[in-house]
Amino acid sequence: MTTIDAPDMHSGHPPADTRSKKERLFWKNRGHSEHFRSHEEEFDACKFGMWLFLTTEVLLFAGIFCAYAVFRTMYPEAWAAGSHYLNWKIGALNTVVLLISSFTAAMAVRCAQLDQQRWLKLNLIITLVCAALFVFIKLKFEYLPKLSEGKAPGTFFSYPFAHDPHEPLWWGVYYIGTGIHALHVLIGAGLLGWVLYRAWRYKAYGPTEYTMVENSALYWHLVDLVWIFLFPLLYLVH
Amino acid sequence: MSDTQHQAEAPAFNPMDPHGTNYADDHHGHVIVGWKTQLTILVILLILTALTVNVAQAEAIIMAELNIVIPHWVNIIGAMLIATVKATLVCMFFMQLKYDKPLNSIVFGFCLFCVFLFLFFATLDLTHRDTIRPERAQYLIAGGTGVGLDQTIQDNTLSAGIGPRPSINNQAITEFRFEQALTNKYHGDAEAMWTYYYSHQDHPHRHEKDTENYFHALGFDHHEEPSSEELSRPKHGTTPGLFDDRAPSHDTHHAADDDHAADDHPDDHEAGPAADTNAETEDHTAGDDS
């Protein structure tokens, strides 16, 4: 039987959502995408996708570690001299900062799972402060003093007191390794800042909706993971 | 992990909804890792960080104090082992691979295997990359350089070798920068240049490019080589009491050689021992004059 409102009913468009953005983004009101059977399945797919992405990140850094290994074997004197230019105390301090932030990121996931909104925000804030601290220490005590002395990569090298002719190569590996890592710190901080904003404004994350918290934290842990290897290779091994 | 929690298990099979399409109770079976577990992991990670730093420091001290040369691979393998343990802890607990579906671990493990392949094949021939083994020489043919591999490559621009090519006056960039700084920044004043260098080091060592030994002449080496009963080393500068331990009575074993000089300059304690030691004499005198 045809009725006058039939076209609207069967046009395939859902009824207009009249709820405010705050209501729609509240974690209890979140559904799942239509092409997933359940929120559970969507979560697993998202997380698996994140892990696939993380493998490409690992392979990106693998290129740098490869360059490190090859050039280190070819020019061990340059690498020994280069490692002596770095202050291990600053590297160790940054390691501690990143480890603590990794812990608070893991705690943020737990707080979202348990609907502890205040602790979720607090953990995210601590993580962000650690991220800012890391970048500040890197710039203030490492990059800027070294660049002002002329310890720059490749053709930009102008430090007069080099011990080995291959030191520009060492600085190339140093800056590209720590630079891409620092870029990842900034991106990870951006992701976690986005999570913090949505948690603060919309209470967007809770026991049934924490995919974004989990994946941002995974990204942050990868940043930590890379630094765990960069720190001894650059600062400690001589 | 006693303090981890499991969220509610999935309900029993529903014949009206065999694929669970309409099952709305999400996130069953997800593990919530306890804060005590995570805090323990953090503490272990911090301890391992302190350990890896101290291992490197301990090796440096052993090499300096006991004169034992520790091979480089000990340092590298030790640091990498600790880093691997730390990375495993982060992956298992912070990234929750221990509690996760195995697929994520498999994917990540395969990725690490690829990293191993990269590193292995990139470093495989490093120790003999520039050499041709005699038994393989007959199979080698001339490459793109147009010359036989057993001949010296005349044109350096054709060399496939990695490394600094001769640039200005056949210098490496580091040599060029050294002379550039000496000429442009210090206007040929090597003393000013080395004064700047040594005064900006925490524990200065003589730089191998310091051929005139300004390190000695400018008095930066008195931390490195202290005088002892057996061996007197000249000290520089105007620090009061710096030469007190160099009284003539301590140099009795030099008395035969030093008598004449000591008589001529009774107030100058260094003149005697310095006269018979070595080239340090000149540097020392220059240091006093400046």
XYZ file of C-alpha atoms in Angstrom:
528
model
C 0.000 0.000 0.000
C 1.362 3.345 -0.962
C 1.161 6.169 1.423
C 2.103 9.756 0.963
C 5.070 9.580 3.308
C 6.500 6.401 1.801
C 9.372 8.062 -0.091
C 10.717 9.512 3.124
C 10.441 6.276 5.039
C 12.306 4.216 2.452
C 14.799 6.731 1.111
C 17.532 5.155 3.197
C 18.309 8.318 5.151
C 18.151 7.983 8.909
C 15.993 10.517 10.705
C 17.823 13.758 11.392
C 19.769 13.620 14.628
C 18.455 16.453 16.741
C 20.816 15.835 19.648
C 23.534 18.369 20.437
C 27.141 17.542 19.669
C 27.786 17.134 23.364
C 25.112 14.454 23.628
C 26.186 12.697 20.447
C 29.846 12.484 21.472
C 29.166 11.369 25.054
C 30.680 7.902 25.295
C 27.455 6.196 26.360
C 25.703 7.412 23.222
C 28.317 6.217 20.752
C 27.328 3.413 18.410
C 29.445 1.668 15.837
C 29.850 2.053 12.104
C 27.294 0.196 9.988
C 29.826 -2.031 8.293
C 30.837 -3.603 11.604
C 28.745 -6.151 13.454
C 29.489 -4.609 16.806
C 31.504 -1.975 18.553
C 33.760 -4.781 19.699
C 34.600 -5.739 16.142
C 35.166 -2.133 15.150
C 37.510 -1.670 18.087
C 39.551 -4.725 17.144
C 39.736 -3.646 13.510
C 40.841 -0.135 14.502
C 43.463 -1.482 16.828
C 44.752 -3.938 14.237
C 44.953 -1.085 11.736
C 46.933 0.908 14.281
C 49.358 -1.970 14.722
C 49.799 -2.220 10.943
C 50.585 1.490 10.895
C 53.034 1.066 13.771
C 54.923 -1.578 11.790
C 55.448 0.940 8.991
C 56.733 3.381 11.614
C 59.167 0.769 12.892
C 60.384 0.199 9.336
C 60.859 3.954 8.896
C 63.140 4.030 11.917
C 64.750 0.768 10.788
C 66.240 2.681 7.855
C 67.893 5.074 10.272
C 69.158 2.266 12.483
C 70.487 0.575 9.363
C 72.389 3.708 8.368
C 73.697 3.904 11.925
C 74.943 0.294 11.843
C 76.574 0.578 8.418
C 78.292 3.911 8.977
C 79.318 2.959 12.473
C 81.096 -0.131 11.170
C 82.727 1.870 8.380
C 83.821 4.857 10.465
C 84.103 3.749 14.108
C 86.392 6.677 15.028
C 83.839 9.220 13.854
C 81.117 7.445 15.838
C 83.230 7.294 18.993
C 84.050 11.000 18.673
C 80.411 11.833 17.956
C 79.153 9.940 20.974
C 81.575 11.928 23.152
C 80.030 15.204 21.968
C 76.723 14.203 23.564
C 75.981 14.541 27.265
C 74.548 11.257 28.501
C 72.913 12.999 31.466
C 70.593 14.930 29.158
C 69.795 11.759 27.227
C 69.095 9.858 30.449
C 66.864 12.682 31.700
C 64.873 12.562 28.479
C 64.608 8.784 28.786
C 63.105 9.113 32.261
C 60.689 11.789 31.008
C 59.508 9.543 28.177
C 59.168 6.444 30.388
C 57.012 8.335 32.884
C 54.863 9.724 30.084
C 54.470 6.223 28.674
C 53.233 5.041 32.053
C 50.693 7.869 32.307
C 49.529 7.141 28.753
C 48.912 3.513 29.721
C 47.112 4.748 32.836
C 44.928 7.034 30.712
C 43.667 3.963 28.824
C 42.871 2.239 32.103
C 41.029 5.309 33.428
C 38.934 5.477 30.261
C 38.077 1.784 30.633
C 36.973 2.400 34.220
C 35.159 5.701 33.501
C 37.453 7.659 35.815
C 37.092 10.955 33.955
C 39.180 13.121 36.307
C 42.084 10.683 36.339
C 41.862 10.264 32.576
C 42.324 14.000 32.107
C 45.066 14.202 34.732
C 47.052 11.366 33.149
C 46.731 12.937 29.718
C 47.906 16.298 31.072
C 50.975 14.703 32.710
C 51.756 12.947 29.427
C 51.516 16.228 27.516
C 53.701 18.059 30.040
C 56.313 15.306 29.639
C 56.123 15.661 25.864
C 56.705 19.411 26.101
C 59.549 18.837 28.556
C 61.186 16.352 26.211
C 61.095 18.712 23.245
C 62.252 21.644 25.392
C 65.263 19.724 26.753
C 66.120 18.515 23.265
C 66.028 22.000 21.774
C 67.505 23.992 24.622
C 70.346 21.709 25.714
C 71.065 19.727 22.561
C 70.020 21.092 19.191
C 70.558 24.828 19.670
C 73.983 24.714 21.423
C 75.257 22.141 18.936
C 73.985 23.953 15.857
C 75.422 27.256 17.101
C 78.824 25.542 17.354
C 78.540 24.328 13.779
C 77.933 20.674 14.649
C 75.485 20.277 11.803
C 74.831 17.450 9.352
C 76.564 16.990 6.027
C 77.306 20.082 4.019
C 76.100 22.400 6.794
C 78.920 21.205 9.026
C 81.165 24.074 10.157
C 82.626 22.923 13.482
C 86.391 23.590 13.242
C 87.579 21.118 15.883
C 86.373 17.839 14.411
C 88.505 14.798 15.217
C 87.514 12.701 12.233
C 86.668 13.646 8.635
C 83.448 11.611 8.794
C 81.882 13.509 11.676
C 79.425 15.357 9.387
C 78.000 11.900 8.619
C 77.596 11.158 12.328
C 75.705 14.412 12.769
C 73.547 13.508 9.795
C 72.492 10.246 11.430
C 72.113 11.973 14.804
C 69.872 14.753 13.530
C 67.745 12.586 11.264
C 67.281 9.967 13.997
C 66.477 12.299 16.863
C 64.721 14.776 14.557
C 62.237 12.260 13.158
C 61.769 10.958 16.683
C 61.093 14.475 17.982
C 58.602 14.947 15.142
C 56.843 11.807 16.360
C 56.791 13.221 19.880
C 55.030 16.306 18.536
C 52.534 14.250 16.505
C 51.853 11.958 19.466
C 51.348 14.971 21.721
C 48.935 16.355 19.147
C 46.920 13.121 19.182
C 46.816 12.960 22.975
C 45.939 16.662 23.112
C 42.989 15.941 20.815
C 41.932 13.096 23.129
C 42.230 15.413 26.139
C 40.120 18.090 24.425
C 37.357 15.632 23.598
C 37.473 14.051 27.046
C 37.267 17.465 28.658
C 34.569 18.957 26.460
C 32.352 15.979 25.579
C 33.290 13.200 28.019
C 33.866 11.311 24.820
C 35.696 8.317 26.296
C 34.453 5.637 28.631
C 34.257 1.869 29.143
C 32.595 1.234 25.766
C 34.332 3.937 23.752
C 38.081 4.315 24.141
C 39.464 3.363 20.733
C 41.027 6.788 20.227
C 42.631 6.759 23.688
C 44.050 3.298 23.118
C 45.449 4.012 19.645
C 46.943 7.375 20.624
C 48.580 5.671 23.599
C 49.918 2.940 21.289
C 51.481 5.623 19.110
C 52.988 7.236 22.185
C 54.447 3.930 23.363
C 56.085 3.485 19.956
C 57.768 6.880 20.402
C 59.034 5.592 23.749
C 60.123 2.309 22.139
C 62.242 4.076 19.516
C 63.902 6.265 22.143
C 64.760 3.191 24.227
C 67.061 2.142 21.351
C 68.180 5.607 20.225
C 69.376 6.607 23.688
C 72.041 3.907 24.225
C 73.098 3.906 20.564
C 73.726 7.651 20.443
C 74.717 8.537 24.002
C 76.154 5.462 25.690
C 77.827 3.219 23.130
C 81.370 4.422 22.516
C 48.610 -10.359 37.062
C 46.151 -10.518 39.872
C 44.975 -6.942 39.595
C 43.926 -7.099 35.977
C 40.204 -7.195 35.357
C 38.185 -8.811 32.655
C 35.074 -7.118 31.428
C 31.861 -9.104 31.229
C 32.008 -12.283 29.156
C 29.895 -12.640 26.034
C 26.432 -14.135 26.516
C 25.533 -17.635 25.418
C 24.718 -18.461 21.797
C 21.533 -16.818 20.641
C 19.762 -18.829 17.861
C 17.853 -15.718 16.771
C 21.112 -13.850 16.276
C 23.718 -16.487 15.393
C 26.397 -13.997 14.286
C 25.902 -11.649 17.171
C 24.867 -8.895 14.766
C 22.545 -7.268 17.238
C 24.605 -7.964 20.284
C 25.147 -4.554 21.811
C 27.066 -5.292 24.996
C 30.451 -4.233 23.640
C 33.991 -4.788 24.808
C 33.535 -8.131 26.387
C 36.772 -9.830 27.286
C 38.958 -6.720 27.134
C 41.562 -6.652 29.807
C 41.975 -3.671 32.086
C 45.566 -3.813 33.238
C 45.967 -2.905 36.895
C 47.823 0.201 37.942
C 50.065 -1.772 40.263
C 51.266 -3.869 37.338
C 51.974 -0.803 35.227
C 53.721 1.005 38.071
C 55.932 -2.044 38.664
C 56.836 -2.055 34.971
C 57.679 1.658 35.122
C 59.973 1.119 38.121
C 61.697 -1.811 36.377
C 62.178 0.339 33.266
C 63.727 3.163 35.311
C 66.047 0.698 37.085
C 67.121 -0.726 33.715
C 67.803 2.818 32.462
C 70.055 3.467 35.457
C 71.716 0.110 34.843
C 72.496 0.765 31.182
C 73.914 4.207 32.021
C 76.077 2.777 34.801
C 77.352 -0.071 32.638
C 78.641 2.445 30.090
C 80.136 4.590 32.859
C 81.714 1.603 34.578
C 83.373 0.537 31.346
C 84.765 4.028 30.820
C 86.152 4.091 34.375
C 87.661 0.603 34.071
C 89.350 1.584 30.814
C 90.716 4.806 32.284
C 91.777 3.556 35.715
C 92.826 -0.034 35.168
C 94.068 0.366 31.585
C 91.958 -2.604 30.523
C 90.751 -2.283 26.960
C 87.225 -3.613 26.734
C 86.294 -4.550 23.181
C 83.599 -2.431 21.584
C 81.182 -5.291 21.121
C 80.854 -5.754 24.910
C 79.592 -2.210 25.194
C 77.233 -2.529 22.239
C 75.861 -5.977 23.076
C 75.328 -5.026 26.732
C 73.484 -1.816 25.904
C 71.381 -3.505 23.217
C 70.445 -6.403 25.501
C 69.155 -4.023 28.168
C 67.335 -1.967 25.514
C 65.704 -5.129 24.156
C 64.482 -6.131 27.610
C 63.068 -2.627 28.118
C 61.382 -2.663 24.704
C 59.855 -6.078 25.415
C 58.402 -4.824 28.694
C 56.927 -1.760 26.992
C 55.397 -3.917 24.240
C 53.972 -6.539 26.574
C 52.519 -4.361 29.315
C 52.214 -0.735 28.206
C 51.156 -1.721 24.695
C 49.267 -4.704 26.162
C 50.428 -7.278 23.622
C 50.475 -9.784 26.478
C 46.703 -9.464 26.887
C 45.874 -8.745 23.276
C 44.722 -10.881 20.396
C 47.769 -12.775 19.051
C 47.304 -11.294 15.568
C 48.763 -7.951 16.679
C 51.829 -9.664 18.120
C 52.284 -11.738 14.970
C 52.174 -8.652 12.756
C 54.632 -6.790 14.963
C 56.927 -9.808 15.194
C 56.982 -10.132 11.400
C 57.888 -6.448 11.192
C 60.798 -6.982 13.591
C 61.911 -9.921 11.457
C 61.991 -7.563 8.453
C 64.100 -5.115 10.468
C 66.493 -7.969 11.215
C 66.704 -8.772 7.495
C 67.503 -5.133 6.686
C 70.238 -4.942 9.269
C 71.677 -8.360 8.474
C 72.018 -7.932 4.730
C 73.139 -4.304 4.976
C 75.985 -5.200 7.319
C 76.794 -8.632 5.850
C 79.818 -7.617 3.762
C 80.913 -4.561 5.739
C 84.190 -6.004 6.932
C 85.426 -6.761 3.417
C 83.439 -4.385 1.259
C 86.504 -2.779 -0.325
C 88.503 -5.957 -0.817
C 88.446 -8.660 -3.460
C 89.256 -12.128 -2.274
C 91.789 -13.817 -4.594
C 89.624 -16.857 -5.211
C 86.758 -14.630 -6.339
C 88.831 -12.233 -8.442
C 88.489 -14.196 -11.687
C 84.696 -13.899 -11.606
C 84.705 -10.142 -11.232
C 84.231 -8.077 -14.340
C 84.666 -4.407 -14.943
C 81.778 -2.391 -13.649
C 80.244 0.901 -14.622
C 83.421 2.762 -13.836
C 84.978 1.439 -17.012
C 88.056 0.144 -15.271
C 88.927 -3.218 -13.833
C 88.115 -3.677 -10.203
C 91.701 -4.691 -9.517
C 92.971 -1.344 -10.782
C 93.118 1.835 -8.837
C 90.354 4.169 -9.886
C 92.042 7.228 -11.308
C 89.066 9.564 -11.418
C 87.631 9.909 -7.946
C 84.271 11.081 -9.245
C 83.793 7.600 -10.684
C 84.396 5.899 -7.360
C 81.481 4.068 -5.850
C 83.054 4.349 -2.415
C 81.157 6.280 0.190
C 83.023 8.971 1.997
C 84.183 12.524 1.739
C 85.379 13.265 -1.762
C 88.298 15.632 -2.215
C 86.797 19.081 -2.369
C 88.821 22.268 -1.898
C 92.568 21.646 -2.073
C 91.845 17.931 -1.702
C 90.673 18.520 1.869
C 87.907 16.820 3.763
C 85.223 19.211 4.963
C 86.501 18.940 8.545
C 90.010 20.061 7.503
C 88.573 22.855 5.425
C 86.401 24.111 8.286
C 89.385 24.078 10.616
C 91.488 26.263 8.361
C 88.522 28.426 7.488
C 87.875 29.175 11.161
C 91.569 29.817 11.789
C 91.749 32.275 8.905
C 88.395 34.025 9.060
C 87.310 33.880 12.690
C 90.620 33.997 14.530
C 92.665 35.824 11.841
C 95.463 33.302 12.039
C 95.749 33.490 15.826
C 96.071 29.803 16.668
C 96.542 30.551 20.348
C 93.188 32.321 20.592
C 91.536 29.478 18.715
C 92.891 26.787 21.002
C 92.223 28.871 24.096
C 88.592 28.989 23.029
C 88.508 25.261 22.348
C 90.171 24.071 25.545
C 88.323 26.492 27.821
C 84.988 25.155 26.478
C 85.739 21.530 27.374
C 84.788 20.026 30.704
C 87.799 17.736 30.775
C 90.066 18.928 27.992
C 92.314 16.507 26.176
C 94.942 17.552 23.711
C 93.394 17.795 20.251
C 95.291 15.934 17.547
C 95.161 18.992 15.274
C 96.884 21.023 17.989
C 100.305 20.347 16.450
C 102.020 23.221 18.281
C 100.770 21.782 21.600
C 98.938 24.843 22.784
C 97.220 22.439 25.162
C 100.453 22.365 27.105
C 101.550 25.920 26.492
C 98.268 27.401 27.635
C 98.275 25.326 30.797
C 95.204 23.154 30.221
C 96.908 19.862 30.986
C 97.602 20.251 34.698
C 94.488 18.201 35.480
C 95.659 15.368 33.322
C 99.223 14.780 34.446
C 99.773 15.558 38.127
C 103.252 15.497 39.563
C 104.300 12.592 41.689
C 107.297 11.615 43.778
C 108.842 9.856 40.788
C 108.008 12.268 38.006
C 107.776 16.023 38.160
C 105.637 17.758 35.583
C 105.633 21.494 35.075
C 102.476 23.358 36.046
C 101.395 26.655 34.614
C 99.454 29.692 35.561
C 99.569 32.001 38.527
C 97.703 29.945 41.119
C 99.296 30.650 44.521
C 101.049 27.667 46.017
C 100.883 25.769 42.755
C 104.652 25.095 42.790
C 104.989 24.379 46.497
C 105.336 20.658 45.967
C 108.267 21.266 43.631
C 110.749 22.373 46.310
C 114.419 21.552 45.443
C 114.630 18.976 48.230
C 112.136 16.770 46.312
C 114.438 16.695 43.314
C 117.419 15.147 45.051
C 117.653 12.373 42.490
C 118.277 15.025 39.869
C 120.864 16.750 42.023
C 123.876 15.738 39.900
C 122.383 17.226 36.740
C 120.654 20.140 38.370
C 123.279 21.559 40.668
C 124.528 24.109 38.237
C 121.118 25.367 37.124
C 119.750 25.409 40.659
C 122.647 27.525 41.846
C 122.152 30.022 39.075
C 118.424 30.430 39.758
C 117.811 29.634 43.397
C 114.270 31.136 43.306
C 113.120 29.333 40.174
C 112.316 25.787 41.197
C 111.307 24.660 37.745
C 114.508 25.582 35.994
C 116.417 22.570 37.308
C 114.130 19.642 36.587
C 112.726 21.220 33.453
C 116.152 21.551 31.897
C 116.710 17.802 31.695
C 113.253 16.440 31.033
C 111.915 16.921 27.536
C 110.251 19.231 25.084
C 107.877 20.372 27.795
C 110.543 22.878 28.787
C 109.835 25.183 25.893
C 106.103 24.992 26.255
C 106.432 25.678 29.930
C 108.558 28.747 29.401
C 106.161 30.016 26.755
C 103.313 29.520 29.169
C 105.039 31.562 31.842
C 105.796 34.367 29.454
C 102.302 34.723 28.115
